[in-house]
Amino acid sequence: NAGVTQTPKFRVLKTGQSMTLLCAQDMNHEYMYWYRQDPGMGLRLIHYSVGEGTTAKGEVPDGYNVSRLKKQNFLLGLESAAPSQTSVYFCASSWSTGGHGYTFGSGTRLTVV
Amino acid sequence: DAKTTQPPSMDCAEGRAANLPCNHSTISGNEYVYWYRQIHSQGPQYIIHGLKNNETNEMASLIITEDRKSSTLILPHATLRDTAVYYCIVIIWGSGNTGKLIFGQGTTLQVKP
């Protein structure tokens, strides 16, 4: 099993460009999450989803949109990228609403110039 | 905001036990303590969790004080591969009884030869 797969692994964007990060899980998990991690800091929750067709805001949602059209996929969109969005983005999925079943992807390193 | 506090860094000699403390003085009676670790910018990895009893698995042991205001993660025989950032997390509950893992800054554990 692949677990949680993030695409792409690296990307460089120009300010104002848009892009979509894809997260795919093959574990039939109900819950999915997008985090960002800046240098020297812990992960911060951007958006999350408690099931297909549902999304909710996390700690730092501004500048991002998400969609969960299929249970196995959770998309994170940047409509107009800004240098402040340079970060490493992690996706996770879990089978429970508790905190012990999280599986994380390997991350997407995004640079906005 | 994270509901836990951890020392920013610790060292441990290879082969010795690593004891990582965590304070969670505002924890509620039914809230679990979770531990994750992040090795060199990979996605975080679940280690262990507990409510009030001490817990042990193949990776670590978790000791929770009787008043539940603090806990200690114990890696019994630390190896160089255990060098990582360790996060102690008390889940944040949102609407719809949805739990969210909110990461603080964690403790950087350096295992030295």
mmCIF file of N, CA, C and O in Angstrom, chain A residues 41-100:
data_model
loop_
_atom_site.group_PDB
_atom_site.id
_atom_site.type_symbol
_atom_site.label_atom_id
_atom_site.label_comp_id
_atom_site.label_asym_id
_atom_site.label_seq_id
_atom_site.Cartn_x
_atom_site.Cartn_y
_atom_site.Cartn_z
ATOM 1 N N MET A 41 9.718 25.554 12.682
ATOM 2 C CA MET A 41 8.416 25.598 13.349
ATOM 3 C C MET A 41 7.712 24.262 13.240
ATOM 4 O O MET A 41 8.047 23.420 12.403
ATOM 5 N N GLY A 42 6.714 24.098 14.082
ATOM 6 C CA GLY A 42 5.884 22.915 13.984
ATOM 7 C C GLY A 42 4.886 23.049 12.849
ATOM 8 O O GLY A 42 4.804 24.079 12.184
ATOM 9 N N LEU A 43 4.124 22.002 12.639
ATOM 10 C CA LEU A 43 3.120 22.011 11.578
ATOM 11 C C LEU A 43 1.908 22.841 11.994
ATOM 12 O O LEU A 43 1.478 22.793 13.145
ATOM 13 N N ARG A 44 1.349 23.567 11.046
ATOM 14 C CA ARG A 44 0.132 24.338 11.292
ATOM 15 C C ARG A 44 -0.966 23.858 10.350
ATOM 16 O O ARG A 44 -0.744 23.696 9.160
ATOM 17 N N LEU A 45 -2.143 23.670 10.912
ATOM 18 C CA LEU A 45 -3.260 23.117 10.169
ATOM 19 C C LEU A 45 -3.885 24.180 9.280
ATOM 20 O O LEU A 45 -4.301 25.243 9.751
ATOM 21 N N ILE A 46 -4.020 23.882 7.986
ATOM 22 C CA ILE A 46 -4.579 24.828 7.027
ATOM 23 C C ILE A 46 -6.081 24.585 6.871
ATOM 24 O O ILE A 46 -6.909 25.452 7.142
ATOM 25 N N HIS A 47 -6.424 23.417 6.372
ATOM 26 C CA HIS A 47 -7.815 22.989 6.199
ATOM 27 C C HIS A 47 -7.886 21.497 6.493
ATOM 28 O O HIS A 47 -6.871 20.798 6.448
ATOM 29 N N TYR A 48 -9.094 21.031 6.752
ATOM 30 C CA TYR A 48 -9.276 19.606 6.944
ATOM 31 C C TYR A 48 -10.651 19.189 6.424
ATOM 32 O O TYR A 48 -11.493 20.039 6.093
ATOM 33 N N SER A 49 -10.841 17.892 6.346
ATOM 34 C CA SER A 49 -12.097 17.347 5.830
ATOM 35 C C SER A 49 -12.505 16.143 6.666
ATOM 36 O O SER A 49 -11.680 15.273 6.948
ATOM 37 N N VAL A 50 -13.779 16.105 7.038
ATOM 38 C CA VAL A 50 -14.267 14.986 7.833
ATOM 39 C C VAL A 50 -15.001 13.962 6.989
ATOM 40 O O VAL A 50 -15.567 13.005 7.514
ATOM 41 N N GLY A 51 -14.984 14.157 5.687
ATOM 42 C CA GLY A 51 -15.609 13.187 4.806
ATOM 43 C C GLY A 51 -15.759 13.755 3.409
ATOM 44 O O GLY A 51 -15.591 14.955 3.193
ATOM 45 N N GLU A 52 -16.087 12.881 2.485
ATOM 46 C CA GLU A 52 -16.266 13.301 1.097
ATOM 47 C C GLU A 52 -17.280 14.435 1.010
ATOM 48 O O GLU A 52 -18.346 14.371 1.623
ATOM 49 N N GLY A 53 -16.887 15.476 0.279
ATOM 50 C CA GLY A 53 -17.780 16.604 0.077
ATOM 51 C C GLY A 53 -17.780 17.634 1.189
ATOM 52 O O GLY A 53 -18.505 18.628 1.114
ATOM 53 N N THR A 54 -16.983 17.419 2.231
ATOM 54 C CA THR A 54 -16.939 18.368 3.350
ATOM 55 C C THR A 54 -15.538 18.924 3.534
ATOM 56 O O THR A 54 -14.541 18.223 3.318
ATOM 57 N N THR A 55 -15.446 20.193 3.914
ATOM 58 C CA THR A 55 -14.168 20.808 4.254
ATOM 59 C C THR A 55 -14.391 21.791 5.391
ATOM 60 O O THR A 55 -15.518 22.273 5.609
ATOM 61 N N ALA A 56 -13.313 22.105 6.107
ATOM 62 C CA ALA A 56 -13.396 23.065 7.208
ATOM 63 C C ALA A 56 -12.060 23.766 7.363
ATOM 64 O O ALA A 56 -11.020 23.244 6.941
ATOM 65 N N LYS A 57 -12.098 24.959 7.968
ATOM 66 C CA LYS A 57 -10.895 25.749 8.142
ATOM 67 C C LYS A 57 -10.114 25.307 9.362
ATOM 68 O O LYS A 57 -10.689 24.946 10.394
ATOM 69 N N GLY A 58 -8.791 25.382 9.225
ATOM 70 C CA GLY A 58 -7.910 25.107 10.341
ATOM 71 C C GLY A 58 -7.375 26.389 10.938
ATOM 72 O O GLY A 58 -8.069 27.404 11.000
ATOM 73 N N GLU A 59 -6.103 26.351 11.354
ATOM 74 C CA GLU A 59 -5.481 27.517 12.010
ATOM 75 C C GLU A 59 -5.127 28.638 11.038
ATOM 76 O O GLU A 59 -5.241 29.817 11.370
ATOM 77 N N VAL A 60 -4.671 28.274 9.841
ATOM 78 C CA VAL A 60 -4.136 29.272 8.904
ATOM 79 C C VAL A 60 -4.734 29.071 7.514
ATOM 80 O O VAL A 60 -4.031 28.762 6.546
ATOM 81 N N PRO A 61 -6.044 29.296 7.332
ATOM 82 C CA PRO A 61 -6.699 28.979 6.056
ATOM 83 C C PRO A 61 -6.582 30.042 4.970
ATOM 84 O O PRO A 61 -6.833 29.758 3.794
ATOM 85 N N ASP A 62 -6.198 31.276 5.340
ATOM 86 C CA ASP A 62 -6.241 32.374 4.374
ATOM 87 C C ASP A 62 -5.278 32.141 3.226
ATOM 88 O O ASP A 62 -4.108 31.817 3.418
ATOM 89 N N GLY A 63 -5.779 32.372 2.011
ATOM 90 C CA GLY A 63 -4.974 32.221 0.803
ATOM 91 C C GLY A 63 -5.026 30.835 0.199
ATOM 92 O O GLY A 63 -4.400 30.588 -0.838
ATOM 93 N N TYR A 64 -5.798 29.938 0.819
ATOM 94 C CA TYR A 64 -5.895 28.556 0.350
ATOM 95 C C TYR A 64 -7.358 28.146 0.180
ATOM 96 O O TYR A 64 -8.219 28.608 0.910
ATOM 97 N N ASN A 65 -7.590 27.264 -0.772
ATOM 98 C CA ASN A 65 -8.901 26.628 -0.865
ATOM 99 C C ASN A 65 -8.689 25.130 -1.014
ATOM 100 O O ASN A 65 -7.611 24.668 -1.419
ATOM 101 N N VAL A 66 -9.696 24.368 -0.641
ATOM 102 C CA VAL A 66 -9.589 22.920 -0.671
ATOM 103 C C VAL A 66 -10.858 22.318 -1.253
ATOM 104 O O VAL A 66 -11.910 22.943 -1.271
ATOM 105 N N SER A 67 -10.703 21.084 -1.709
ATOM 106 C CA SER A 67 -11.878 20.341 -2.175
ATOM 107 C C SER A 67 -11.680 18.860 -1.903
ATOM 108 O O SER A 67 -10.552 18.357 -1.973
ATOM 109 N N ARG A 68 -12.788 18.197 -1.622
ATOM 110 C CA ARG A 68 -12.781 16.753 -1.324
ATOM 111 C C ARG A 68 -13.935 16.127 -2.110
ATOM 112 O O ARG A 68 -14.948 15.714 -1.562
ATOM 113 N N LEU A 69 -13.762 16.056 -3.414
ATOM 114 C CA LEU A 69 -14.814 15.528 -4.285
ATOM 115 C C LEU A 69 -14.864 14.008 -4.214
ATOM 116 O O LEU A 69 -15.921 13.404 -4.394
ATOM 117 N N LYS A 70 -13.717 13.379 -3.985
ATOM 118 C CA LYS A 70 -13.656 11.937 -3.823
ATOM 119 C C LYS A 70 -13.045 11.626 -2.471
ATOM 120 O O LYS A 70 -12.172 12.357 -1.995
ATOM 121 N N LYS A 71 -13.482 10.557 -1.868
ATOM 122 C CA LYS A 71 -13.031 10.212 -0.518
ATOM 123 C C LYS A 71 -11.516 10.068 -0.455
ATOM 124 O O LYS A 71 -10.895 10.450 0.543
ATOM 125 N N GLN A 72 -10.898 9.560 -1.501
ATOM 126 C CA GLN A 72 -9.476 9.266 -1.433
ATOM 127 C C GLN A 72 -8.599 10.461 -1.761
ATOM 128 O O GLN A 72 -7.381 10.383 -1.579
ATOM 129 N N ASN A 73 -9.182 11.558 -2.248
ATOM 130 C CA ASN A 73 -8.372 12.702 -2.667
ATOM 131 C C ASN A 73 -8.734 13.969 -1.911
ATOM 132 O O ASN A 73 -9.911 14.255 -1.664
ATOM 133 N N PHE A 74 -7.717 14.746 -1.590
ATOM 134 C CA PHE A 74 -7.922 16.043 -0.921
ATOM 135 C C PHE A 74 -6.992 17.028 -1.607
ATOM 136 O O PHE A 74 -5.772 16.862 -1.591
ATOM 137 N N LEU A 75 -7.574 18.033 -2.259
ATOM 138 C CA LEU A 75 -6.814 18.982 -3.059
ATOM 139 C C LEU A 75 -6.653 20.288 -2.306
ATOM 140 O O LEU A 75 -7.601 20.804 -1.700
ATOM 141 N N LEU A 76 -5.458 20.844 -2.388
ATOM 142 C CA LEU A 76 -5.171 22.154 -1.801
ATOM 143 C C LEU A 76 -4.812 23.106 -2.919
ATOM 144 O O LEU A 76 -3.883 22.838 -3.683
ATOM 145 N N GLY A 77 -5.546 24.212 -3.016
ATOM 146 C CA GLY A 77 -5.320 25.163 -4.086
ATOM 147 C C GLY A 77 -4.793 26.500 -3.586
ATOM 148 O O GLY A 77 -5.184 26.974 -2.518
ATOM 149 N N LEU A 78 -3.873 27.049 -4.376
ATOM 150 C CA LEU A 78 -3.406 28.409 -4.166
ATOM 151 C C LEU A 78 -3.829 29.196 -5.394
ATOM 152 O O LEU A 78 -3.364 28.921 -6.506
ATOM 153 N N GLU A 79 -4.729 30.140 -5.221
ATOM 154 C CA GLU A 79 -5.260 30.883 -6.368
ATOM 155 C C GLU A 79 -4.283 31.930 -6.881
ATOM 156 O O GLU A 79 -4.153 32.138 -8.081
ATOM 157 N N SER A 80 -3.588 32.600 -5.967
ATOM 158 C CA SER A 80 -2.633 33.639 -6.340
ATOM 159 C C SER A 80 -1.475 33.560 -5.350
ATOM 160 O O SER A 80 -1.543 34.143 -4.268
ATOM 161 N N ALA A 81 -0.459 32.818 -5.725
ATOM 162 C CA ALA A 81 0.621 32.500 -4.787
ATOM 163 C C ALA A 81 1.374 33.753 -4.350
ATOM 164 O O ALA A 81 1.603 34.683 -5.143
ATOM 165 N N ALA A 82 1.775 33.740 -3.079
ATOM 166 C CA ALA A 82 2.554 34.833 -2.496
ATOM 167 C C ALA A 82 3.814 34.254 -1.861
ATOM 168 O O ALA A 82 3.825 33.087 -1.448
ATOM 169 N N PRO A 83 4.884 35.044 -1.772
ATOM 170 C CA PRO A 83 6.116 34.537 -1.149
ATOM 171 C C PRO A 83 5.906 33.996 0.258
ATOM 172 O O PRO A 83 6.631 33.078 0.680
ATOM 173 N N SER A 84 4.915 34.531 0.987
ATOM 174 C CA SER A 84 4.635 34.062 2.344
ATOM 175 C C SER A 84 4.113 32.624 2.358
ATOM 176 O O SER A 84 4.036 32.002 3.431
ATOM 177 N N GLN A 85 3.746 32.115 1.208
ATOM 178 C CA GLN A 85 3.264 30.735 1.118
ATOM 179 C C GLN A 85 4.377 29.745 0.795
ATOM 180 O O GLN A 85 4.114 28.553 0.627
ATOM 181 N N THR A 86 5.592 30.246 0.712
ATOM 182 C CA THR A 86 6.744 29.357 0.598
ATOM 183 C C THR A 86 6.822 28.518 1.857
ATOM 184 O O THR A 86 6.904 29.049 2.970
ATOM 185 N N SER A 87 6.770 27.216 1.687
ATOM 186 C CA SER A 87 6.674 26.334 2.845
ATOM 187 C C SER A 87 6.773 24.885 2.389
ATOM 188 O O SER A 87 6.828 24.591 1.187
ATOM 189 N N VAL A 88 6.788 23.995 3.359
ATOM 190 C CA VAL A 88 6.626 22.567 3.065
ATOM 191 C C VAL A 88 5.209 22.182 3.483
ATOM 192 O O VAL A 88 4.790 22.464 4.601
ATOM 193 N N TYR A 89 4.492 21.572 2.571
ATOM 194 C CA TYR A 89 3.097 21.221 2.817
ATOM 195 C C TYR A 89 2.977 19.712 3.034
ATOM 196 O O TYR A 89 3.477 18.912 2.240
ATOM 197 N N PHE A 90 2.315 19.365 4.123
ATOM 198 C CA PHE A 90 2.084 17.954 4.442
ATOM 199 C C PHE A 90 0.592 17.664 4.434
ATOM 200 O O PHE A 90 -0.202 18.408 4.993
ATOM 201 N N CYS A 91 0.276 16.553 3.849
ATOM 202 C CA CYS A 91 -1.077 16.029 3.889
ATOM 203 C C CYS A 91 -1.107 14.854 4.841
ATOM 204 O O CYS A 91 -0.109 14.115 4.979
ATOM 205 N N ALA A 92 -2.236 14.652 5.497
ATOM 206 C CA ALA A 92 -2.404 13.501 6.379
ATOM 207 C C ALA A 92 -3.824 12.975 6.257
ATOM 208 O O ALA A 92 -4.738 13.700 5.859
ATOM 209 N N SER A 93 -3.982 11.719 6.591
ATOM 210 C CA SER A 93 -5.313 11.139 6.678
ATOM 211 C C SER A 93 -5.405 10.314 7.952
ATOM 212 O O SER A 93 -4.373 9.897 8.511
ATOM 213 N N SER A 94 -6.616 10.111 8.430
ATOM 214 C CA SER A 94 -6.804 9.309 9.628
ATOM 215 C C SER A 94 -8.132 8.573 9.567
ATOM 216 O O SER A 94 -9.059 8.993 8.868
ATOM 217 N N TRP A 95 -8.205 7.473 10.314
ATOM 218 C CA TRP A 95 -9.417 6.673 10.331
ATOM 219 C C TRP A 95 -10.343 7.061 11.468
ATOM 220 O O TRP A 95 -11.483 6.607 11.539
ATOM 221 N N SER A 96 -9.840 7.871 12.390
ATOM 222 C CA SER A 96 -10.676 8.261 13.511
ATOM 223 C C SER A 96 -10.568 9.757 13.731
ATOM 224 O O SER A 96 -9.670 10.414 13.209
ATOM 225 N N THR A 97 -11.474 10.259 14.495
ATOM 226 C CA THR A 97 -11.425 11.673 14.841
ATOM 227 C C THR A 97 -10.475 11.917 15.997
ATOM 228 O O THR A 97 -10.251 13.058 16.374
ATOM 229 N N GLY A 98 -9.917 10.883 16.569
ATOM 230 C CA GLY A 98 -8.899 11.040 17.593
ATOM 231 C C GLY A 98 -7.555 11.322 16.963
ATOM 232 O O GLY A 98 -7.449 11.523 15.767
ATOM 233 N N GLY A 99 -6.512 11.316 17.731
ATOM 234 C CA GLY A 99 -5.212 11.751 17.225
ATOM 235 C C GLY A 99 -4.195 10.676 16.970
ATOM 236 O O GLY A 99 -3.059 10.976 16.631
ATOM 237 N N HIS A 100 -4.557 9.397 17.065
ATOM 238 C CA HIS A 100 -3.527 8.373 16.970
ATOM 239 C C HIS A 100 -3.515 7.628 15.659
ATOM 240 O O HIS A 100 -2.696 6.783 15.455
#
